[in-house]
Tab-separated table of C-alpha atoms and ligand atoms in Angstrom:
chain	number	residue	atom	x	y	z
A	674	MET	CA	-6.391	16.334	9.609
A	675	TRP	CA	-4.495	13.052	9.643
A	676	ASP	CA	-1.047	14.393	9.104
A	677	PHE	CA	0.272	11.058	10.238
A	678	PRO	CA	2.907	9.537	7.943
A	679	LEU	CA	1.563	5.979	8.367
A	680	PHE	CA	-1.704	7.041	6.724
A	681	PRO	CA	-2.144	7.395	2.982
A	682	ASP	CA	-3.896	10.619	1.852
A	683	GLN	CA	-7.625	10.820	2.399
A	684	ALA	CA	-8.794	11.724	-1.067
A	685	SER	CA	-12.327	10.368	-1.417
A	686	THR	CA	-15.638	10.900	0.365
A	687	ASN	CA	-15.444	7.399	1.801
A	688	ALA	CA	-11.858	7.600	3.071
A	689	PRO	CA	-12.611	9.501	6.320
A	690	LYS	CA	-15.562	7.186	7.018
A	691	LEU	CA	-13.409	4.086	6.677
A	692	ASP	CA	-10.653	5.603	8.803
A	693	ALA	CA	-13.137	6.500	11.550
A	694	LEU	CA	-14.291	2.882	11.804
A	695	MET	CA	-10.708	1.638	11.702
A	696	LEU	CA	-9.681	4.016	14.490
A	697	PHE	CA	-12.684	3.031	16.589
A	698	GLU	CA	-11.827	-0.665	16.289
A	699	LEU	CA	-8.184	0.029	16.941
A	700	GLY	CA	-9.214	2.030	20.031
A	701	VAL	CA	-11.317	-0.849	21.392
A	702	LEU	CA	-8.466	-3.252	20.722
A	703	VAL	CA	-5.858	-1.078	22.432
A	704	PHE	CA	-8.139	-0.383	25.411
A	705	PHE	CA	-8.811	-4.068	26.178
A	706	THR	CA	-5.264	-5.189	25.446
A	707	MET	CA	-3.889	-2.565	27.834
A	708	ALA	CA	-6.518	-3.324	30.504
A	709	ILE	CA	-5.723	-7.059	30.455
A	710	LEU	CA	-1.999	-6.412	30.419
A	711	LEU	CA	-2.364	-4.122	33.412
A	712	PHE	CA	-4.271	-6.724	35.423
A	713	VAL	CA	-1.763	-9.433	34.498
A	714	LEU	CA	1.085	-7.265	35.743
A	715	ALA	CA	-0.768	-6.166	38.877
A	716	PHE	CA	-1.638	-9.745	39.875
A	717	CYS	CA	1.905	-10.907	39.136
A	718	VAL	CA	3.234	-8.360	41.576
A	719	ARG	CA	0.563	-8.765	44.197
A	720	TYR	CA	0.486	-12.557	44.362
A	721	ARG	CA	4.164	-13.205	43.777
A	722	ARG	CA	5.758	-15.874	45.974
A	723	GLY	CA	6.735	-14.512	49.311
A	724	ASN	CA	4.246	-11.657	49.301
A	725	ALA	CA	1.872	-11.730	52.229
A	726	ALA	CA	-1.316	-10.943	50.259
A	727	ASP	CA	-4.566	-12.431	51.538
A	728	ARG	CA	-5.246	-15.734	49.746
A	729	SER	CA	-7.854	-17.136	52.146
A	730	HIS	CA	-11.196	-16.512	50.441
A	731	PRO	CA	-10.820	-16.717	46.675
A	732	PRO	CA	-14.210	-15.830	45.088
A	733	THR	CA	-15.657	-18.741	43.046
A	734	HIS	CA	-18.057	-16.764	40.880
A	735	SER	CA	-19.715	-13.397	40.474
A	736	LYS	CA	-22.983	-12.845	38.578
A	737	ALA	CA	-22.306	-9.136	38.232
A	738	MET	CA	-18.931	-9.751	36.620
A	739	GLU	CA	-20.361	-12.362	34.259
A	740	ALA	CA	-23.057	-9.920	33.192
A	741	VAL	CA	-20.412	-7.279	32.486
A	742	TRP	CA	-18.299	-9.495	30.268
A	743	ILE	CA	-21.298	-10.710	28.325
A	744	VAL	CA	-23.091	-7.387	27.890
A	745	ILE	CA	-20.155	-5.119	27.025
A	746	PRO	CA	-18.626	-7.324	24.275
A	747	ALA	CA	-22.141	-8.027	22.928
A	748	ILE	CA	-22.881	-4.311	22.600
A	749	LEU	CA	-19.475	-3.636	21.091
A	750	SER	CA	-19.824	-6.348	18.461
A	751	VAL	CA	-23.316	-5.206	17.472
A	752	VAL	CA	-22.018	-1.639	17.097
A	753	MET	CA	-19.088	-2.825	14.962
A	754	TYR	CA	-21.345	-5.008	12.856
A	755	ALA	CA	-23.953	-2.308	12.217
A	756	TRP	CA	-21.363	0.381	11.553
A	757	SER	CA	-19.246	-1.694	9.154
A	758	THR	CA	-22.251	-3.111	7.291
A	759	ARG	CA	-23.580	0.408	6.728
A	760	LEU	CA	-20.130	1.473	5.536
A	761	PHE	CA	-19.798	-1.559	3.260
A	762	PHE	CA	-22.909	-0.453	1.374
A	763	ASP	CA	-21.555	3.097	1.119
A	764	LEU	CA	-18.284	1.768	-0.238
A	765	TYR	CA	-19.657	-0.701	-2.767
A	766	GLU	CA	-23.008	0.693	-3.915
A	767	ALA	CA	-22.356	3.324	-6.524
A	768	PRO	CA	-24.748	6.278	-6.636
A	769	ALA	CA	-27.079	6.089	-9.652
A	770	ASP	CA	-25.581	9.208	-11.227
A	771	ALA	CA	-21.979	7.939	-11.163
A	772	THR	CA	-20.051	8.206	-14.429
A	773	GLN	CA	-18.747	4.878	-15.688
A	774	ILE	CA	-15.141	4.218	-16.650
A	775	ASP	CA	-14.148	0.784	-17.946
A	776	VAL	CA	-10.990	-0.928	-16.685
A	777	VAL	CA	-9.296	-4.056	-18.042
A	778	GLY	CA	-6.496	-5.699	-16.088
A	779	LYS	CA	-3.959	-7.784	-17.956
A	780	GLN	CA	-0.510	-9.141	-17.217
A	781	TRP	CA	0.858	-6.635	-16.263
A	782	MET	CA	-0.958	-3.405	-16.812
A	783	TRP	CA	-4.201	-1.531	-16.326
A	784	TYR	CA	-6.056	-0.398	-19.401
A	785	VAL	CA	-8.586	2.385	-18.778
A	786	GLN	CA	-11.308	3.429	-21.217
A	787	HIS	CA	-13.291	6.648	-20.742
A	788	SER	CA	-16.734	6.715	-22.351
A	789	GLN	CA	-15.866	9.963	-24.141
A	790	GLY	CA	-13.306	8.005	-26.163
A	791	ARG	CA	-9.924	8.592	-24.579
A	792	SER	CA	-8.054	5.582	-23.159
A	793	GLU	CA	-4.892	5.270	-21.091
A	794	THR	CA	-2.699	2.644	-19.464
A	795	ASN	CA	-1.502	2.544	-15.871
A	796	GLU	CA	-3.048	5.939	-15.347
A	797	LEU	CA	-6.483	7.040	-14.344
A	798	HIS	CA	-7.626	10.627	-14.757
A	799	VAL	CA	-10.750	11.603	-12.846
A	800	PRO	CA	-12.563	14.853	-12.054
A	801	LEU	CA	-12.780	16.278	-8.541
A	802	GLY	CA	-16.094	16.055	-6.718
A	803	ARG	CA	-17.942	13.749	-9.096
A	804	PRO	CA	-18.966	10.167	-8.334
A	805	MET	CA	-17.146	7.778	-10.676
A	806	LYS	CA	-17.879	4.097	-11.153
A	807	LEU	CA	-15.254	1.660	-12.394
A	808	ASN	CA	-16.545	-1.311	-14.343
A	809	MET	CA	-13.685	-3.823	-14.299
A	810	THR	CA	-12.678	-7.116	-15.828
A	811	SER	CA	-9.509	-9.088	-16.515
A	812	GLN	CA	-8.159	-10.407	-19.776
A	813	ASP	CA	-6.172	-13.219	-18.143
A	814	VAL	CA	-5.822	-13.954	-14.417
A	815	LEU	CA	-7.092	-12.549	-11.122
A	816	HIS	CA	-5.964	-9.023	-10.368
A	817	SER	CA	-7.082	-6.566	-7.725
A	818	PHE	CA	-7.594	-2.855	-8.237
A	819	TYR	CA	-6.411	-0.861	-5.257
A	820	ILE	CA	-6.251	2.896	-4.612
A	821	PRO	CA	-5.152	3.407	-0.990
A	822	ALA	CA	-5.927	7.162	-0.973
A	823	PHE	CA	-9.547	6.368	-1.845
A	824	ARG	CA	-9.667	3.347	0.540
A	825	ILE	CA	-11.040	1.118	-2.193
A	826	LYS	CA	-9.973	-2.301	-3.394
A	827	GLN	CA	-11.757	-4.877	-5.498
A	828	ASP	CA	-10.780	-8.135	-7.179
A	829	VAL	CA	-10.779	-8.031	-10.971
A	830	LEU	CA	-11.809	-11.358	-12.481
A	831	PRO	CA	-11.638	-12.897	-15.933
A	832	GLY	CA	-15.102	-13.560	-17.363
A	833	ARG	CA	-16.883	-11.245	-14.972
A	834	TYR	CA	-17.527	-7.571	-14.318
A	835	THR	CA	-16.878	-6.200	-10.864
A	836	SER	CA	-17.189	-2.579	-9.887
A	837	LEU	CA	-15.909	0.100	-7.555
A	838	TRP	CA	-16.945	3.678	-7.029
A	839	PHE	CA	-15.464	6.769	-5.442
A	840	GLU	CA	-15.858	10.512	-5.317
A	841	PRO	CA	-12.495	12.310	-5.208
A	842	THR	CA	-12.222	15.148	-2.709
A	843	LYS	CA	-8.662	16.349	-3.222
A	844	VAL	CA	-6.741	17.331	-6.352
A	845	GLY	CA	-3.491	15.400	-6.569
A	846	VAL	CA	-1.675	12.330	-7.805
A	847	TYR	CA	-2.187	9.047	-5.959
A	848	ASN	CA	-0.916	5.492	-6.177
A	849	LEU	CA	-2.698	2.683	-7.940
A	850	PHE	CA	-1.684	-0.910	-7.244
A	851	CYS	CA	-2.519	-4.429	-8.286
A	852	ALA	CA	-3.114	-6.085	-4.929
A	853	GLU	CA	-3.426	-9.702	-6.036
A	854	TYR	CA	-0.310	-11.643	-6.964
A	855	CYS	CA	-0.707	-12.179	-10.706
A	856	GLY	CA	2.622	-13.490	-12.023
A	857	THR	CA	6.228	-12.479	-12.644
A	858	ASN	CA	5.757	-8.733	-13.019
A	859	HIS	CA	2.965	-8.307	-10.512
A	860	SER	CA	5.025	-5.766	-8.606
A	861	LEU	CA	5.246	-3.597	-11.730
A	862	MET	CA	1.483	-3.536	-12.217
A	863	ILE	CA	1.210	-0.105	-10.688
A	864	GLY	CA	0.044	3.282	-11.818
A	865	LYS	CA	-1.057	6.793	-10.919
A	866	VAL	CA	-4.459	8.280	-10.299
A	867	HIS	CA	-4.753	11.944	-11.268
A	868	VAL	CA	-7.554	13.868	-9.600
A	869	MET	CA	-8.152	17.042	-11.625
A	870	GLU	CA	-10.450	20.067	-11.486
A	871	PRO	CA	-13.512	19.220	-13.621
A	872	ALA	CA	-12.552	21.811	-16.256
A	873	ASP	CA	-9.017	20.385	-16.485
A	874	TYR	CA	-10.476	16.915	-16.810
A	875	GLU	CA	-12.727	17.999	-19.695
A	876	ALA	CA	-9.686	19.572	-21.350
A	877	TRP	CA	-7.663	16.409	-20.779
A	878	LEU	CA	-10.380	14.250	-22.369
A	879	SER	CA	-10.164	16.178	-25.627
A	880	GLU	CA	-6.459	16.975	-25.442
A	881	LYS	CA	-5.613	14.576	-28.262
A	882	GLY	CA	-8.508	15.792	-30.391
A	883	VAL	CA	-12.096	14.671	-30.074
A	884	GLY	CA	-12.145	11.129	-31.417
A	885	PRO	CA	-15.057	8.736	-31.607
A	886	SER	CA	-16.693	8.018	-28.243
A	887	GLN	CA	-16.488	4.535	-26.757
A	888	ALA	CA	-20.058	3.818	-27.930
A	889	GLU	CA	-19.296	5.074	-31.458
A	890	GLU	CA	-16.297	2.775	-31.654
A	891	GLY	CA	-18.553	-0.012	-30.422
A	892	GLY	CA	-20.943	0.768	-33.262
A	893	ARG	CA	-18.071	0.444	-35.725
A	894	LEU	CA	-17.082	-2.951	-34.231
A	895	PHE	CA	-20.726	-3.999	-34.388
A	896	VAL	CA	-20.548	-3.653	-38.166
A	897	GLN	CA	-17.009	-5.005	-38.485
A	898	HIS	CA	-17.885	-8.265	-36.674
A	899	HIS	CA	-21.033	-8.662	-38.794
A	900	CYS	CA	-23.353	-8.319	-35.810
A	901	ALA	CA	-25.215	-5.683	-37.811
A	902	GLY	CA	-25.872	-8.147	-40.634
A	903	CYS	CA	-28.151	-10.161	-38.376
A	904	HIS	CA	-29.229	-7.591	-35.812
A	905	ARG	CA	-30.191	-4.657	-37.983
A	906	GLY	CA	-33.326	-6.054	-39.530
A	907	SER	CA	-31.946	-8.412	-42.143
A	908	GLN	CA	-34.521	-10.133	-44.341
A	909	THR	CA	-32.842	-13.530	-44.351
A	910	VAL	CA	-31.940	-13.956	-40.670
A	911	GLN	CA	-34.328	-13.712	-37.747
A	912	ALA	CA	-32.454	-11.950	-34.953
A	913	PRO	CA	-33.754	-9.626	-32.219
A	914	ARG	CA	-33.269	-5.872	-32.633
A	915	LEU	CA	-30.919	-4.616	-29.929
A	916	GLU	CA	-32.345	-1.093	-29.622
A	917	GLY	CA	-33.860	-0.723	-26.187
A	918	VAL	CA	-32.664	-4.138	-24.932
A	919	TYR	CA	-30.166	-2.864	-22.370
A	920	GLY	CA	-31.472	-2.804	-18.809
A	921	LYS	CA	-34.738	-4.534	-19.744
A	922	PRO	CA	-35.946	-8.045	-18.871
A	923	VAL	CA	-35.397	-10.501	-21.738
A	924	PRO	CA	-37.426	-13.727	-22.163
A	925	ILE	CA	-35.056	-16.716	-22.260
A	926	GLN	CA	-36.112	-20.139	-23.602
A	927	ASP	CA	-35.603	-22.664	-20.818
A	928	GLY	CA	-36.620	-26.095	-22.159
A	929	LYS	CA	-40.363	-25.740	-22.586
A	930	ASP	CA	-40.545	-22.766	-20.212
A	931	VAL	CA	-39.529	-19.168	-20.482
A	932	HIS	CA	-37.797	-17.179	-17.748
A	933	PHE	CA	-36.682	-13.564	-17.662
A	934	VAL	CA	-33.214	-12.155	-17.104
A	935	THR	CA	-32.164	-8.514	-17.018
A	936	ALA	CA	-30.007	-7.434	-19.942
A	937	ASP	CA	-27.059	-6.010	-18.003
A	938	ASP	CA	-23.372	-5.917	-18.971
A	939	ARG	CA	-22.856	-9.498	-17.910
A	940	TYR	CA	-25.841	-10.717	-19.947
A	941	ILE	CA	-24.713	-8.885	-23.104
A	942	ARG	CA	-21.190	-10.224	-22.667
A	943	ASP	CA	-22.477	-13.800	-22.262
A	944	SER	CA	-24.812	-13.343	-25.244
A	945	ILE	CA	-21.789	-12.573	-27.414
A	946	LEU	CA	-19.379	-15.194	-26.068
A	947	LEU	CA	-21.779	-18.012	-25.118
A	948	PRO	CA	-24.901	-17.394	-27.227
A	949	LYS	CA	-26.141	-20.977	-26.860
A	950	ASP	CA	-26.369	-20.678	-23.077
A	951	GLN	CA	-29.203	-18.181	-23.108
A	952	VAL	CA	-31.356	-18.194	-26.212
A	953	VAL	CA	-33.953	-15.450	-26.535
A	954	ALA	CA	-37.449	-16.985	-26.638
A	955	GLY	CA	-38.858	-17.108	-30.141
A	956	TYR	CA	-35.478	-17.220	-31.926
A	957	GLU	CA	-33.345	-20.014	-33.329
A	958	PRO	CA	-29.928	-20.534	-31.680
A	959	ILE	CA	-28.052	-19.504	-34.818
A	960	MET	CA	-25.842	-16.806	-33.386
A	961	PRO	CA	-22.172	-17.860	-33.648
A	962	SER	CA	-19.955	-17.603	-30.567
A	963	PHE	CA	-17.366	-14.831	-30.626
A	964	LYS	CA	-15.266	-16.427	-27.901
A	965	ASP	CA	-11.546	-15.655	-28.366
A	966	GLN	CA	-12.371	-13.406	-31.303
A	967	ILE	CA	-13.168	-10.156	-29.554
A	968	SER	CA	-10.857	-8.659	-26.921
A	969	GLU	CA	-12.153	-7.558	-23.529
A	970	THR	CA	-11.671	-3.914	-24.460
A	971	ASP	CA	-13.648	-4.336	-27.680
A	972	LEU	CA	-16.393	-6.211	-25.818
A	973	LEU	CA	-16.716	-3.227	-23.477
A	974	LYS	CA	-17.017	-0.935	-26.496
A	975	ILE	CA	-19.740	-3.094	-28.034
A	976	ILE	CA	-21.582	-3.126	-24.699
A	977	ALA	CA	-21.260	0.672	-24.502
A	978	TYR	CA	-22.766	0.820	-27.998
A	979	ILE	CA	-25.685	-1.461	-27.073
A	980	LYS	CA	-26.206	0.680	-23.972
A	981	SER	CA	-26.182	3.844	-26.051
A	982	ILE	CA	-29.054	2.579	-28.203
A	983	ALA	CA	-31.035	1.579	-25.122
A	984	ASN	CA	-33.222	4.670	-25.254
A	985	GLY	CA	-34.449	4.120	-28.734
A	986	GLU	CA	-31.768	6.255	-30.382
A	987	THR	CA	-30.437	4.478	-33.413
A	988	SER	CA	-27.128	5.022	-35.045
A	989	GLN	CA	-26.568	4.598	-38.781
B	1593	HEC	C1	-25.858	-15.159	-37.631
B	1593	HEC	C2	-26.594	-14.066	-37.085
B	1593	HEC	C3	-26.048	-13.364	-35.863
B	1593	HEC	C4	-24.848	-12.729	-35.725
B	1593	HEC	C5	-23.694	-12.622	-36.711
B	1593	HEC	C6	-24.848	-12.144	-34.410
B	1593	HEC	N1	-26.014	-12.441	-33.757
B	1593	HEC	FE1	-26.551	-11.846	-31.903
B	1593	HEC	N2	-28.192	-12.991	-31.983
B	1593	HEC	C7	-28.633	-13.667	-33.096
B	1593	HEC	C8	-29.853	-14.388	-32.769
B	1593	HEC	C9	-30.654	-15.263	-33.721
B	1593	HEC	C10	-30.144	-14.104	-31.416
B	1593	HEC	C11	-31.327	-14.623	-30.597
B	1593	HEC	C12	-31.074	-16.044	-30.177
B	1593	HEC	C13	-30.030	-16.141	-29.090
B	1593	HEC	O1	-30.212	-15.568	-28.029
B	1593	HEC	O2	-29.023	-16.823	-29.340
B	1593	HEC	C14	-29.076	-13.225	-30.957
B	1593	HEC	C15	-28.987	-12.672	-29.667
B	1593	HEC	C16	-28.139	-11.674	-29.319
B	1593	HEC	C17	-28.201	-10.931	-28.079
B	1593	HEC	C18	-29.257	-11.089	-27.009
B	1593	HEC	C19	-30.388	-10.199	-27.484
B	1593	HEC	C20	-31.586	-10.068	-26.605
B	1593	HEC	O3	-32.633	-9.566	-27.115
B	1593	HEC	O4	-31.526	-10.461	-25.457
B	1593	HEC	C21	-27.188	-10.020	-28.101
B	1593	HEC	C22	-26.867	-8.981	-27.043
B	1593	HEC	C23	-26.475	-10.212	-29.338
B	1593	HEC	N3	-27.062	-11.215	-30.053
B	1593	HEC	C24	-25.366	-9.475	-29.712
B	1593	HEC	C25	-24.618	-9.746	-30.842
B	1593	HEC	C26	-23.339	-9.111	-31.148
B	1593	HEC	C27	-22.693	-8.023	-30.316
B	1593	HEC	C28	-22.902	-9.683	-32.290
B	1593	HEC	C29	-21.586	-9.411	-32.996
B	1593	HEC	C30	-20.377	-9.549	-32.203
B	1593	HEC	C31	-23.888	-10.645	-32.736
B	1593	HEC	N4	-24.916	-10.652	-31.834
B	1593	HEC	C32	-23.807	-11.383	-33.890
B	1593	HEC	C33	-28.023	-13.690	-34.333
B	1593	HEC	C34	-26.777	-13.183	-34.614
B	1594	CU	CU1	-2.252	-7.902	-11.386
């Protein structure tokens, strides 16, 4: 519909919604700018020096006019506020059934990890017509993940998980940019998004053979970093079992009190890197910190593993 060269493709469910709001606001802006310009020009001509226009009874005030310039802008700003707030939630609240893909930004590339096991750099393959959620973090500095054709952009921060979601509506190849200046080669931190038919996407996922899934690799790292030694029911060390922890409230010792936090990605990540900050009630703070020992990508794998055993399934 928008075959207008200034516009990037509209390739997600949210793209037309964002463009509609943008065009509405642009329309309001153009309308008032033109109206004011017109009056300026008209008065310049009419009251120019030497013109015999009537200047005898300049009006001092008009209640009707005041009402107009209060009521119209007030209505317009409420409409813009309500519309854009509604849209903001659509853009940033992923549907519950969205499939997660992990993304790590680093100087100067994007690393993408699919839960089925395949990973890629500076490319993102996604299926058509399915809601996808990106769970993103940075290994070094601030980056920003930007796909113009999907109308989505989100800062990617070290030490935190931020997310984006989209549902692709058009098969094709689209641009991916880092939109936050992040050092010398910032301008090369670019990539391609490939929207594929679901069947092609499935084929692509297993193109290089079916390897271990992200969670299975996480399980391997869980043993390799000796997490399993403490967390899989050792006799000598008292550590909580991690089966079923993910997504549940966890009691945290807080001086003499106990408060609850939800075991989400951020909590698991902090538990591994800063175990002394949040000690599970009833346990000694003996867990060593794994800060600077586990990469961001491996942390995401371990989290995927802990998530995978959330429903009571155990592995090994
Ligand atoms: C020396 C034993 C030990 C090792 C090794 C260890 N942990 Fe722990 N872990 C604990 C103990 C004890 C606790 C509970 C006290 C606390 O919160 O610090 C804990 C807490 C946790 C929690 C919070 C659990 C909850 O119920 O909320 C997570 C998640 C966790 N560990 C993950 C890991 C991962 C992943 C590794 C490996 C990278 C690891 N641990 C290695 C002993 C250990
Ligand atoms: Cu960057």
